[in-house]
Short mmCIF file of C-alpha atoms and ligand atoms in Angstrom, two decimals:
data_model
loop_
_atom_site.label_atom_id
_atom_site.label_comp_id
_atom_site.label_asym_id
_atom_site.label_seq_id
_atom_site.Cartn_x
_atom_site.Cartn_y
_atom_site.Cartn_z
CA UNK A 1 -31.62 20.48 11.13
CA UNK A 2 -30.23 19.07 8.07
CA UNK A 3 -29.61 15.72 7.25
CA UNK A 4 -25.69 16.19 7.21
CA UNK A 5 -25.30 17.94 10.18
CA UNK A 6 -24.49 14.69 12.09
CA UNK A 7 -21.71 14.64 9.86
CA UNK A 8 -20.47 18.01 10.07
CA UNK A 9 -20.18 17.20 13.96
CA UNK A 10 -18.62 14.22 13.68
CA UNK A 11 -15.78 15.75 11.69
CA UNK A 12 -15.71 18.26 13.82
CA UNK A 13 -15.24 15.35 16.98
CA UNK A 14 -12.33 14.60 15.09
CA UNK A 15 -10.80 17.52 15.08
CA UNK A 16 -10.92 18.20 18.67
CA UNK A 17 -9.94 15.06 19.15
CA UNK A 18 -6.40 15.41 17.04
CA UNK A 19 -7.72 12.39 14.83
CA UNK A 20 -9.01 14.16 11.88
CA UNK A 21 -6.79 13.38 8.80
CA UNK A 22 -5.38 16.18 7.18
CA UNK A 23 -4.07 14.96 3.20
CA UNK A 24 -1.02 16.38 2.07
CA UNK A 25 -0.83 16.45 -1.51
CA UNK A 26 2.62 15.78 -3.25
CA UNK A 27 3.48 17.87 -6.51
CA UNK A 28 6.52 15.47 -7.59
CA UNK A 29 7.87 11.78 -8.61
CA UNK A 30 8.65 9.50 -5.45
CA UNK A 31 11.44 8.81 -4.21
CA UNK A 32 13.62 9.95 -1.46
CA UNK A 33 12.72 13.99 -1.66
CA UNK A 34 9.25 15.19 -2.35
CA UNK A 35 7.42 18.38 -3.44
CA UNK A 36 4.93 18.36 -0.90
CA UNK A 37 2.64 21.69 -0.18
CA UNK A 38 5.37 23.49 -2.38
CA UNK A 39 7.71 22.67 0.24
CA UNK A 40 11.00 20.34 -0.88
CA UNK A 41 11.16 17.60 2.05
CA UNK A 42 12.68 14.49 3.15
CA UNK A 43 10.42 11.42 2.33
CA UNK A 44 9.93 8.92 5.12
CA UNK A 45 6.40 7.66 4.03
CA UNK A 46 6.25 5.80 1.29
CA UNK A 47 6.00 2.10 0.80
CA UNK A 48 8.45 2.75 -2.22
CA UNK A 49 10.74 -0.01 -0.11
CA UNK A 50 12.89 -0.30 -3.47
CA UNK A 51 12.75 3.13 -5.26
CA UNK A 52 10.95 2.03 -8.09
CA UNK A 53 7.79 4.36 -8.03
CA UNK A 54 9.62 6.20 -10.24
CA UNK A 55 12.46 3.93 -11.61
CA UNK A 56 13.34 5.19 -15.50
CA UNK A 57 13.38 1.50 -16.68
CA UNK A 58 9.57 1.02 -15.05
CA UNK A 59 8.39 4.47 -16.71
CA UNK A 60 9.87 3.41 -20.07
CA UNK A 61 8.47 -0.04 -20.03
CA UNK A 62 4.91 1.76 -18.98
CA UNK A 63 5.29 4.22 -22.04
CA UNK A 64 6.85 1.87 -24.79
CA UNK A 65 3.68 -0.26 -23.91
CA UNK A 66 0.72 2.31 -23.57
CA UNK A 67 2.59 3.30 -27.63
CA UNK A 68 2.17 -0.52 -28.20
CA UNK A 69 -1.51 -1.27 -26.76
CA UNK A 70 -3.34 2.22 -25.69
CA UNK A 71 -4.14 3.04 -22.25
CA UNK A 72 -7.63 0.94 -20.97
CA UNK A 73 -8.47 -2.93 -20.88
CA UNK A 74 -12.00 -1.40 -21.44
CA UNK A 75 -14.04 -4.55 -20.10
CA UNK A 76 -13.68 -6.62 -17.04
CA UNK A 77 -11.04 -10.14 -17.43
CA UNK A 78 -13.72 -12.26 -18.07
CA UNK A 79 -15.17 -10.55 -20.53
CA UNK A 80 -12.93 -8.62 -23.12
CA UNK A 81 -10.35 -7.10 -20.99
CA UNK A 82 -7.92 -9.91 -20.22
CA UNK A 83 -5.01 -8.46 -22.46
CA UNK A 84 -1.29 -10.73 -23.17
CA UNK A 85 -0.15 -8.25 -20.78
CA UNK A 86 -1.91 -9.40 -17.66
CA UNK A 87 -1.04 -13.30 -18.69
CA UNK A 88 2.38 -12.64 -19.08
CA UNK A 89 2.55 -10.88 -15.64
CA UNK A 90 0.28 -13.58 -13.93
CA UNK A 91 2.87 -16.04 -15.58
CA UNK A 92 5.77 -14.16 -14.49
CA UNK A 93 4.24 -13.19 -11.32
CA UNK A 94 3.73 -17.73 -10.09
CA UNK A 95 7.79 -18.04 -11.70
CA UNK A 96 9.31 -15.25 -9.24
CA UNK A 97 6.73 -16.47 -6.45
CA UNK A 98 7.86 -20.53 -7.21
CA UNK A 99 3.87 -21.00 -7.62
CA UNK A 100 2.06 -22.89 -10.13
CA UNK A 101 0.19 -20.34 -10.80
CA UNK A 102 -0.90 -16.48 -9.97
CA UNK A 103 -4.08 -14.27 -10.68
CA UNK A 104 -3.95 -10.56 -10.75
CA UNK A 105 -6.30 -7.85 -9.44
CA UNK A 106 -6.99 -4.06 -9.10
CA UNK A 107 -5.13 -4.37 -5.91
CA UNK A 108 -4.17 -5.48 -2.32
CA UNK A 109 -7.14 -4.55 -0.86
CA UNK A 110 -9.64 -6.08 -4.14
CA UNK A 111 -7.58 -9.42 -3.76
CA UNK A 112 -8.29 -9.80 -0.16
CA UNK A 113 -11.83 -9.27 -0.79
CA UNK A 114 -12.00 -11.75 -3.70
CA UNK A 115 -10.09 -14.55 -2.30
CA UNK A 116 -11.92 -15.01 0.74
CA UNK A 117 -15.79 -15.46 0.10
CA UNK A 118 -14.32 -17.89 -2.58
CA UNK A 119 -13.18 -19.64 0.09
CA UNK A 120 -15.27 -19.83 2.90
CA UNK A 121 -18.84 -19.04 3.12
CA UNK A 122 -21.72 -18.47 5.45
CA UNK A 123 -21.52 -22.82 6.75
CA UNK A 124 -17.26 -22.11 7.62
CA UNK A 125 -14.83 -20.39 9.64
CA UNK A 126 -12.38 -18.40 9.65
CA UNK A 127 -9.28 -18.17 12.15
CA UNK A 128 -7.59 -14.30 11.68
CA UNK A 129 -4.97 -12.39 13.61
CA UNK A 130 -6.38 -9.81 15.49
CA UNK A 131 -4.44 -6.91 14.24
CA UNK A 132 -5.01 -8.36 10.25
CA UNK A 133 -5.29 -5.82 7.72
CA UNK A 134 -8.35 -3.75 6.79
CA UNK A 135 -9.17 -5.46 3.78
CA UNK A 136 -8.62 -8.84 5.20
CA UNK A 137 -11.07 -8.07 7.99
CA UNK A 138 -13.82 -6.87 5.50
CA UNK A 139 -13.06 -9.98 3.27
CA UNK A 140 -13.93 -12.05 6.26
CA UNK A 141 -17.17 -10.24 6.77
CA UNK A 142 -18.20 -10.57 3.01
CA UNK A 143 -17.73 -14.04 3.11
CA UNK A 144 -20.48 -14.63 5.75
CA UNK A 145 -18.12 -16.86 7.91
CA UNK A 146 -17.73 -17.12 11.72
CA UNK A 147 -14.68 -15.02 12.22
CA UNK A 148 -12.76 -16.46 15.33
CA UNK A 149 -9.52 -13.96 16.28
CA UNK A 150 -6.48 -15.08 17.45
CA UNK A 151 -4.33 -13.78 19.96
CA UNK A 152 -1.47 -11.25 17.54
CA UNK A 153 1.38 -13.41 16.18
CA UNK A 154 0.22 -16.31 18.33
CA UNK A 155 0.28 -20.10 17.32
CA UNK A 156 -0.90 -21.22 20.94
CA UNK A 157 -3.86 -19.01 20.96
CA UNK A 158 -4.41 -20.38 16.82
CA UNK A 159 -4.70 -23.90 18.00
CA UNK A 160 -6.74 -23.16 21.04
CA UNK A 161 -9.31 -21.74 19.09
CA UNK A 162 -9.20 -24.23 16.18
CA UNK A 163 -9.60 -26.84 18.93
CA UNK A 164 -12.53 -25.10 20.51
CA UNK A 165 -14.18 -24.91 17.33
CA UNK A 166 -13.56 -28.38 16.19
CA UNK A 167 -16.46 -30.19 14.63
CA UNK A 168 -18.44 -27.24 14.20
CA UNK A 169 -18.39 -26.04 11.09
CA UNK A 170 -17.92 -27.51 7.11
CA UNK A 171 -15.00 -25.21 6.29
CA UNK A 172 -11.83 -23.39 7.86
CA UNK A 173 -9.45 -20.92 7.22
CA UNK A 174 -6.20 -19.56 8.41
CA UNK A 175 -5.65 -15.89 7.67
CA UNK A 176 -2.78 -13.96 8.86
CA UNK A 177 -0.88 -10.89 7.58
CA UNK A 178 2.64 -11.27 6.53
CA UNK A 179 4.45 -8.56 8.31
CA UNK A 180 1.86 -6.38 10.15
CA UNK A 181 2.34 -2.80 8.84
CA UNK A 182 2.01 -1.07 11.86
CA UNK A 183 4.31 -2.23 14.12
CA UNK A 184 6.88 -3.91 11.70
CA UNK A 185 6.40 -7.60 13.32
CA UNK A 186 6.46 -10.58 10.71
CA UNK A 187 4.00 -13.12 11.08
CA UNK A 188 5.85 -16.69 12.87
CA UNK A 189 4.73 -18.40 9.55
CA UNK A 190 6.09 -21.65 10.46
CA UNK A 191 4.35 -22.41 13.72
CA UNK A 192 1.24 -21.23 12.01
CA UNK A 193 1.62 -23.46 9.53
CA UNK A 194 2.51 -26.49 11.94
CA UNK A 195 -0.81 -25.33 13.61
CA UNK A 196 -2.50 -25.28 9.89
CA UNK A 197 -1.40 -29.02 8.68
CA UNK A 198 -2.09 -30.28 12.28
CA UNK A 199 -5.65 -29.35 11.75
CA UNK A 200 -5.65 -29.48 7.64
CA UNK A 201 -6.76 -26.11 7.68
CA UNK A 202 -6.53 -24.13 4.33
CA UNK A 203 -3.79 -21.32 5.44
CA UNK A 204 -3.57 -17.88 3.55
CA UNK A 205 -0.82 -15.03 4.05
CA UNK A 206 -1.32 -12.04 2.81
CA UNK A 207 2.21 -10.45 2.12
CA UNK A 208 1.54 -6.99 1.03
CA UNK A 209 4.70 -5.23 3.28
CA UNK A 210 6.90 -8.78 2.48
CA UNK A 211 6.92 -8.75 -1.65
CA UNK A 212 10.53 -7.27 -2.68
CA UNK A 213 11.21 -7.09 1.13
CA UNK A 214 11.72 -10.51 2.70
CA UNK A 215 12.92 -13.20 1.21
CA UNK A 216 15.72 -13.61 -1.68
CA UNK A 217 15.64 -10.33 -3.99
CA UNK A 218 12.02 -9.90 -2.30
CA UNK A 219 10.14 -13.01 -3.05
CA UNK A 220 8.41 -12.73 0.45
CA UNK A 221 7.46 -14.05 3.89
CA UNK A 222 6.90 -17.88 1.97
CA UNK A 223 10.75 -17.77 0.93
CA UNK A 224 12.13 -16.10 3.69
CA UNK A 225 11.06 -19.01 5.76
CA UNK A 226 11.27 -21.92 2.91
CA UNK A 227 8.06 -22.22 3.26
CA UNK A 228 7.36 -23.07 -0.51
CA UNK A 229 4.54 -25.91 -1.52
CA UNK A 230 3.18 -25.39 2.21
CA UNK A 231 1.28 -21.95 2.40
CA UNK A 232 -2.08 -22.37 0.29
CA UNK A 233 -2.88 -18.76 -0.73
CA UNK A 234 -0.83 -15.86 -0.85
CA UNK A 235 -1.87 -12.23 -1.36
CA UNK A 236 0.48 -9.45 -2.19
CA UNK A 237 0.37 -6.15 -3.57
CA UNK A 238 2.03 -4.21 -6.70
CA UNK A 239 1.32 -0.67 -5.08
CA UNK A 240 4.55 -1.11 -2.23
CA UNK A 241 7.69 -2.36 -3.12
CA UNK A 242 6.66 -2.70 -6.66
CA UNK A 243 6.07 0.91 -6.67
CA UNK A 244 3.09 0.55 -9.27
CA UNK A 245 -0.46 -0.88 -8.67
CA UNK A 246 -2.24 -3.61 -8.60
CA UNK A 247 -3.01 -7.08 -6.39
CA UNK A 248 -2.10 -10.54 -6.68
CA UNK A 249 -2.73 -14.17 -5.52
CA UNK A 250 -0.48 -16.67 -5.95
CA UNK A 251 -0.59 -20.73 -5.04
CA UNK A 252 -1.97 -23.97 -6.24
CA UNK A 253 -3.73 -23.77 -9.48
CA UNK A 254 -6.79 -24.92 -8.74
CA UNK A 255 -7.61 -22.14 -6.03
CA UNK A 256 -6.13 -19.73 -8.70
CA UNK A 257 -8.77 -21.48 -11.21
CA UNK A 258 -11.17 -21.42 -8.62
CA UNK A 259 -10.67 -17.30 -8.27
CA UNK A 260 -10.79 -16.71 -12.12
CA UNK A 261 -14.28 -18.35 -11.80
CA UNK A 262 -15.72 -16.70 -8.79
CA UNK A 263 -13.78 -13.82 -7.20
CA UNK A 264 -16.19 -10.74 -7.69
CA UNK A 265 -13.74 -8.02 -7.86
CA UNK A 266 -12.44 -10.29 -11.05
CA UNK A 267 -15.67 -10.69 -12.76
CA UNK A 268 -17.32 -7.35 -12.20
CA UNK A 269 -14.31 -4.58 -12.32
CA UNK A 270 -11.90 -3.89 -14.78
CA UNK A 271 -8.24 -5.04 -14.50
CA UNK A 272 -5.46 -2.10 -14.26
CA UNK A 273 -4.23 -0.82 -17.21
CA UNK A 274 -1.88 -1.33 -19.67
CA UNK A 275 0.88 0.73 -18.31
CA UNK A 276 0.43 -0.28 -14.86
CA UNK A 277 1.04 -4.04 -16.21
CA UNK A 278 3.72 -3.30 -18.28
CA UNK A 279 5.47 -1.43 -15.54
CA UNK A 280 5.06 -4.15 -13.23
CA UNK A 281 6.36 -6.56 -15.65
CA UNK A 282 9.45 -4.22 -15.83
CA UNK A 283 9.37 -4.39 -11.57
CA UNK A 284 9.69 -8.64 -11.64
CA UNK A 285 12.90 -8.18 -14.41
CA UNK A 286 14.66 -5.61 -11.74
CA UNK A 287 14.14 -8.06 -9.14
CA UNK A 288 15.25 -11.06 -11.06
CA UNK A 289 18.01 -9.30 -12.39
CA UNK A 290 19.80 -8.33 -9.34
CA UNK A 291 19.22 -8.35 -5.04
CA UNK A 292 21.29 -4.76 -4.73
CA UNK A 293 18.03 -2.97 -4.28
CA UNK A 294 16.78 -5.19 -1.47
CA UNK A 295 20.11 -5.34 0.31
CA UNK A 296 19.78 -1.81 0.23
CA UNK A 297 16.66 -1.22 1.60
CA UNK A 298 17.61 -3.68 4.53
CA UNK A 299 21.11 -1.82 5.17
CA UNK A 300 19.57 1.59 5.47
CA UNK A 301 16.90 -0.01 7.43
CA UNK A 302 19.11 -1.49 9.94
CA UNK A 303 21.46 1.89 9.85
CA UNK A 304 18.28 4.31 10.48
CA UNK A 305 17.10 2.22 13.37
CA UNK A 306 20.25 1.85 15.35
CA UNK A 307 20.42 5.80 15.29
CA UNK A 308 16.87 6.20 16.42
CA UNK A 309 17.77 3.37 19.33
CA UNK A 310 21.09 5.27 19.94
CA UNK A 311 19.03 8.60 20.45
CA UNK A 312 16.67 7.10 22.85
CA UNK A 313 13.62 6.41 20.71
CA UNK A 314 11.26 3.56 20.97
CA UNK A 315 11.27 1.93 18.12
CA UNK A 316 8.79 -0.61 19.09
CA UNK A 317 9.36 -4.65 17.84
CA UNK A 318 9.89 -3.90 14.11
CA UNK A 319 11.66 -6.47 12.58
CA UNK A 320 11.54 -4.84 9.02
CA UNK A 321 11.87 -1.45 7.28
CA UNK A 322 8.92 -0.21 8.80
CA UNK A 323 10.60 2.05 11.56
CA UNK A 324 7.33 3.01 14.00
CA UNK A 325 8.93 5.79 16.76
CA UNK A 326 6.00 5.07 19.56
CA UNK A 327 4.85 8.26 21.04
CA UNK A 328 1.70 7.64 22.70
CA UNK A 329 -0.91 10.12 22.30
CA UNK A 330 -2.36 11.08 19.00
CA UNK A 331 -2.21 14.93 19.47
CA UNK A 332 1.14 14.72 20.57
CA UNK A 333 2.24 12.75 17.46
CA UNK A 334 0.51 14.78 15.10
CA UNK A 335 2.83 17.98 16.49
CA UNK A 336 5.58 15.77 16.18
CA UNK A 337 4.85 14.97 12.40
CA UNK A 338 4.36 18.76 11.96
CA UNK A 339 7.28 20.36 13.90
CA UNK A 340 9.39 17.73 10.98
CA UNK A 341 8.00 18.70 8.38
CA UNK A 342 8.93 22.57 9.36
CA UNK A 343 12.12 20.99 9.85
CA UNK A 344 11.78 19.50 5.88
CA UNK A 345 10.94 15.89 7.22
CA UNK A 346 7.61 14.16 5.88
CA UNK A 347 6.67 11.74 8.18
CA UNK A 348 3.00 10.85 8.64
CA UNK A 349 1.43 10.65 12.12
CA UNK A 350 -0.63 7.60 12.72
CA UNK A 351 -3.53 7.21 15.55
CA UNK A 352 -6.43 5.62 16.36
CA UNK A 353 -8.21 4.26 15.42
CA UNK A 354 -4.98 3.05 12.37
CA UNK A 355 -3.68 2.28 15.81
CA UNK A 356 -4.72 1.29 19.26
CA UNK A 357 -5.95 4.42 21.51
CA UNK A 358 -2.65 5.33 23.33
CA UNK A 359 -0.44 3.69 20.77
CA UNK A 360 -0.09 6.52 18.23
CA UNK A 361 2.93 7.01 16.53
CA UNK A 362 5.67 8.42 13.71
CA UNK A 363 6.12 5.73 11.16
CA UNK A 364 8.91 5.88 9.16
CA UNK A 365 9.27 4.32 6.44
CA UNK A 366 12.91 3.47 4.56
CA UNK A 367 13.89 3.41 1.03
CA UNK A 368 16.82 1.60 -1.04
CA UNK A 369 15.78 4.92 -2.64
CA UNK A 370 17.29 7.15 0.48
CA UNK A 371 21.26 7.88 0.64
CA UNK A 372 23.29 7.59 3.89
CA UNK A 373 23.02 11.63 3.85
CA UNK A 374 19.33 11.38 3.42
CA UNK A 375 19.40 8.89 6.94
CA UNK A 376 21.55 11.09 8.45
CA UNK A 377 19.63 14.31 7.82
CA UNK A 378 16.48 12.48 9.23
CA UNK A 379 18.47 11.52 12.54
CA UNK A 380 19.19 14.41 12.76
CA UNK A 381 15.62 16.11 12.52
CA UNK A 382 14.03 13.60 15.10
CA UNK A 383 16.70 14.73 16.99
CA UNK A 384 16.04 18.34 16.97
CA UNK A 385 12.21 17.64 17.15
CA UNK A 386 12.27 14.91 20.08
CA UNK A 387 14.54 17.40 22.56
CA UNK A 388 12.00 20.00 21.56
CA UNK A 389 9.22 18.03 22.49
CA UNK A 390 10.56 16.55 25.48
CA UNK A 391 10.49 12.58 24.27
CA UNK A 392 14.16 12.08 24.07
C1 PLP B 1 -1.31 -2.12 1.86
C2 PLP B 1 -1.95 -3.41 2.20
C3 PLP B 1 -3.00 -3.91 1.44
C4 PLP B 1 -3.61 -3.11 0.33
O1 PLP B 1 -2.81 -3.10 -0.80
P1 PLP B 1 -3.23 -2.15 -2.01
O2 PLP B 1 -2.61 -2.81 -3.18
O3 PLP B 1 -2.71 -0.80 -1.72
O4 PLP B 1 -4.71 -2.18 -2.07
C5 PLP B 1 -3.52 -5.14 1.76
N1 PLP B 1 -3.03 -5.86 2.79
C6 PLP B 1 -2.03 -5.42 3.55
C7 PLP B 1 -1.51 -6.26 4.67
C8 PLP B 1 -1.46 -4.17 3.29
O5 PLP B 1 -0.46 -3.72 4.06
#
């Protein structure tokens, strides 16, 4: 017996079970087509929402200022490696958002789990969605708090168990993802916030799928609903539509203060680098300049999802980009993913436990990035694929 072997089975579990993870590795930019396993195929992955993983005015912004500054902030912010880059794109960052202010980190994930031990500890509580994020859920349970969820997307169920709570505890908080990234559904911001200023809860959003989505020329969920002044925190990412790297938090300036003071991932891990700022600074002028790209994405979006509708797929209650075709089973969409990719489509299969058991599925993700050929081609393939398999 070795001391691995428990692992060795447990991989192999997965395997049998059609939920082990095989990583495909791609050889090429983003963007609509990828090199992936030497094979040239149609992307339908990516959170590239805008095409601008690879846009030539990002990469020459990234590579006038790595000539300008090097690579490496080589200390953490609060030591020696806050650089005028990372101001300027904080500052930049609160104008687009219509913040006072915005604080950056490593990423999505790092800014969930900064933000929220800052804000409620091991004496509070904390009211979250039940199908919230990863790295929301493990903020929560680094901050110590009671976590109380919520029924999914439901403003009833918040106040219920706000009211049930009442009394109880020093602190709350309201924590909800944006648009949920599974099924496409965005969060009904302003009955949770109703619920929120009922109660004077602190209320935090965390708009990772939303930023250059919803909202005019992508300045998220908050905008989209004219929400501004109301939501307290909100959390976004770089690494999607921005098509670089990197986290943010944007709101009220004293919670922004309050993060450059005590959120851990700030304090005791180094900022991203000098191109990765630069590039995102480059991101925030595209979207300022111009809303093409985001009307873009959302008229391929609604064009790819009428044809999967039209050809009998389930396209479950997306209400964004994110196109999930629900086929049940893991094992069954995991042959699904690979008979498309034969057929020079790259779509990920997601299951449990990404999903709920019995609620695996294709996601497909759209692109400003893909042309009306590129939509058309992919129609086509789930076509071919779903007769095949029997699901259409
Ligand atoms: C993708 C995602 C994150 C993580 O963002 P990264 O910048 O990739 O770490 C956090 N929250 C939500 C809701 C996400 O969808």
């Amino acid at each position: 017996m070795s001391k691995i072997d428990w692992i060795n089975q447990e991989l192999d579990n997965l395997k049998q079970a059609g939920l082990y993870n095989r990583i495909r590795t791609i050889e090429s930019p983003q963007g609509a087509w990828l090199q992936v396993d030497g094979k040239k195929v149609l992307n339908f992955c990516s959170n590239n929402y805008l095409g601008l993983a690879n846009h030539p005015d990002i990469v020459a912004a990234a590579k006038k200022a790595t000539d300008q500054f090097g690579v490496g902030p080589a200390a953490v912010r609060s030591i020696a490696g806050t650089m005028s880059l990372h101001v300027e794109l904080e500052k930049r960052l609160a104008a687009f958002k219509g913040v006072e202010a915005a604080i950056t980190f490593q990423s999505g994930f790092t800014a969930n789990l900064a933000t929220i031990p800052a804000l409620v500890g091991k004496e509070d509580v904390i009211f979250s969605d039940r199908l919230n994020h990863a790295s929301i859920i493990d903020g929560c349970r680094l901050s110590g708090a009671k976590i109380i969820a919520y029924e999914h997307n439901d403003p009833t169920s918040l106040d219920e168990q706000i009211q049930a709570n009442q009394g109880q505890f020093r602190r709350a908080l309201i924590v909800t993802d944006g648009v949920f990234s599974m099924d496409g559904d965005i969060a009904p911001l302003p009955a949770i916030y109703e619920v929120a200023h009922k109660y004077d809860i602190l209320l935090m959003v965390d708009d990772a799928h939303g930023e250059g989505v919803l909202g005019k020329g992508g300045r998220g969920i908050v905008d989209h609903f004219g929400l501004h002044g109301k939501v307290d925190v909100e959390v976004g990412t770089m690494s999607k539509a921005f098509g670089v790297v990197g986290g943010v938090v944007a709101g009220n300036a004293a919670i922004i203060e309050w993060l450059r003071q005590r959120g851990r991932p700030f304090l005791f891990s180094s900022a991203v680098t000098v191109p990765d700022a630069a590039a995102c600074l480059a991101a925030i002028d595209l979207l300022e300049d111009s809303t093409q790209l985001v009307d873009r994405l959302w008229s391929n979006a609604r064009y790819f999802k009428a044809g999967m509708k039209t050809l009998g797929f389930n396209t479950g209650v997306s209400e964004t980009p994110i196109t999930p075709v629900m086929l049940g089973e893991s094992p069954l969409a995991q042959q699904f993913s690979r008979e498309l990719f034969e057929a020079g489509v790259f779509a990920m299969a997601l299951g449990f436990p990404t999903v709920p058991q019995g609620k695996a599925r294709i996601r497909v993700m759209i692109s400003a990035a893909h042309s009306s050929a590129d939509l058309d081609q992919g129609l086509d393939a789930f076509k071919t694929v779903g007769r095949k398999l029997g699901v259409i």
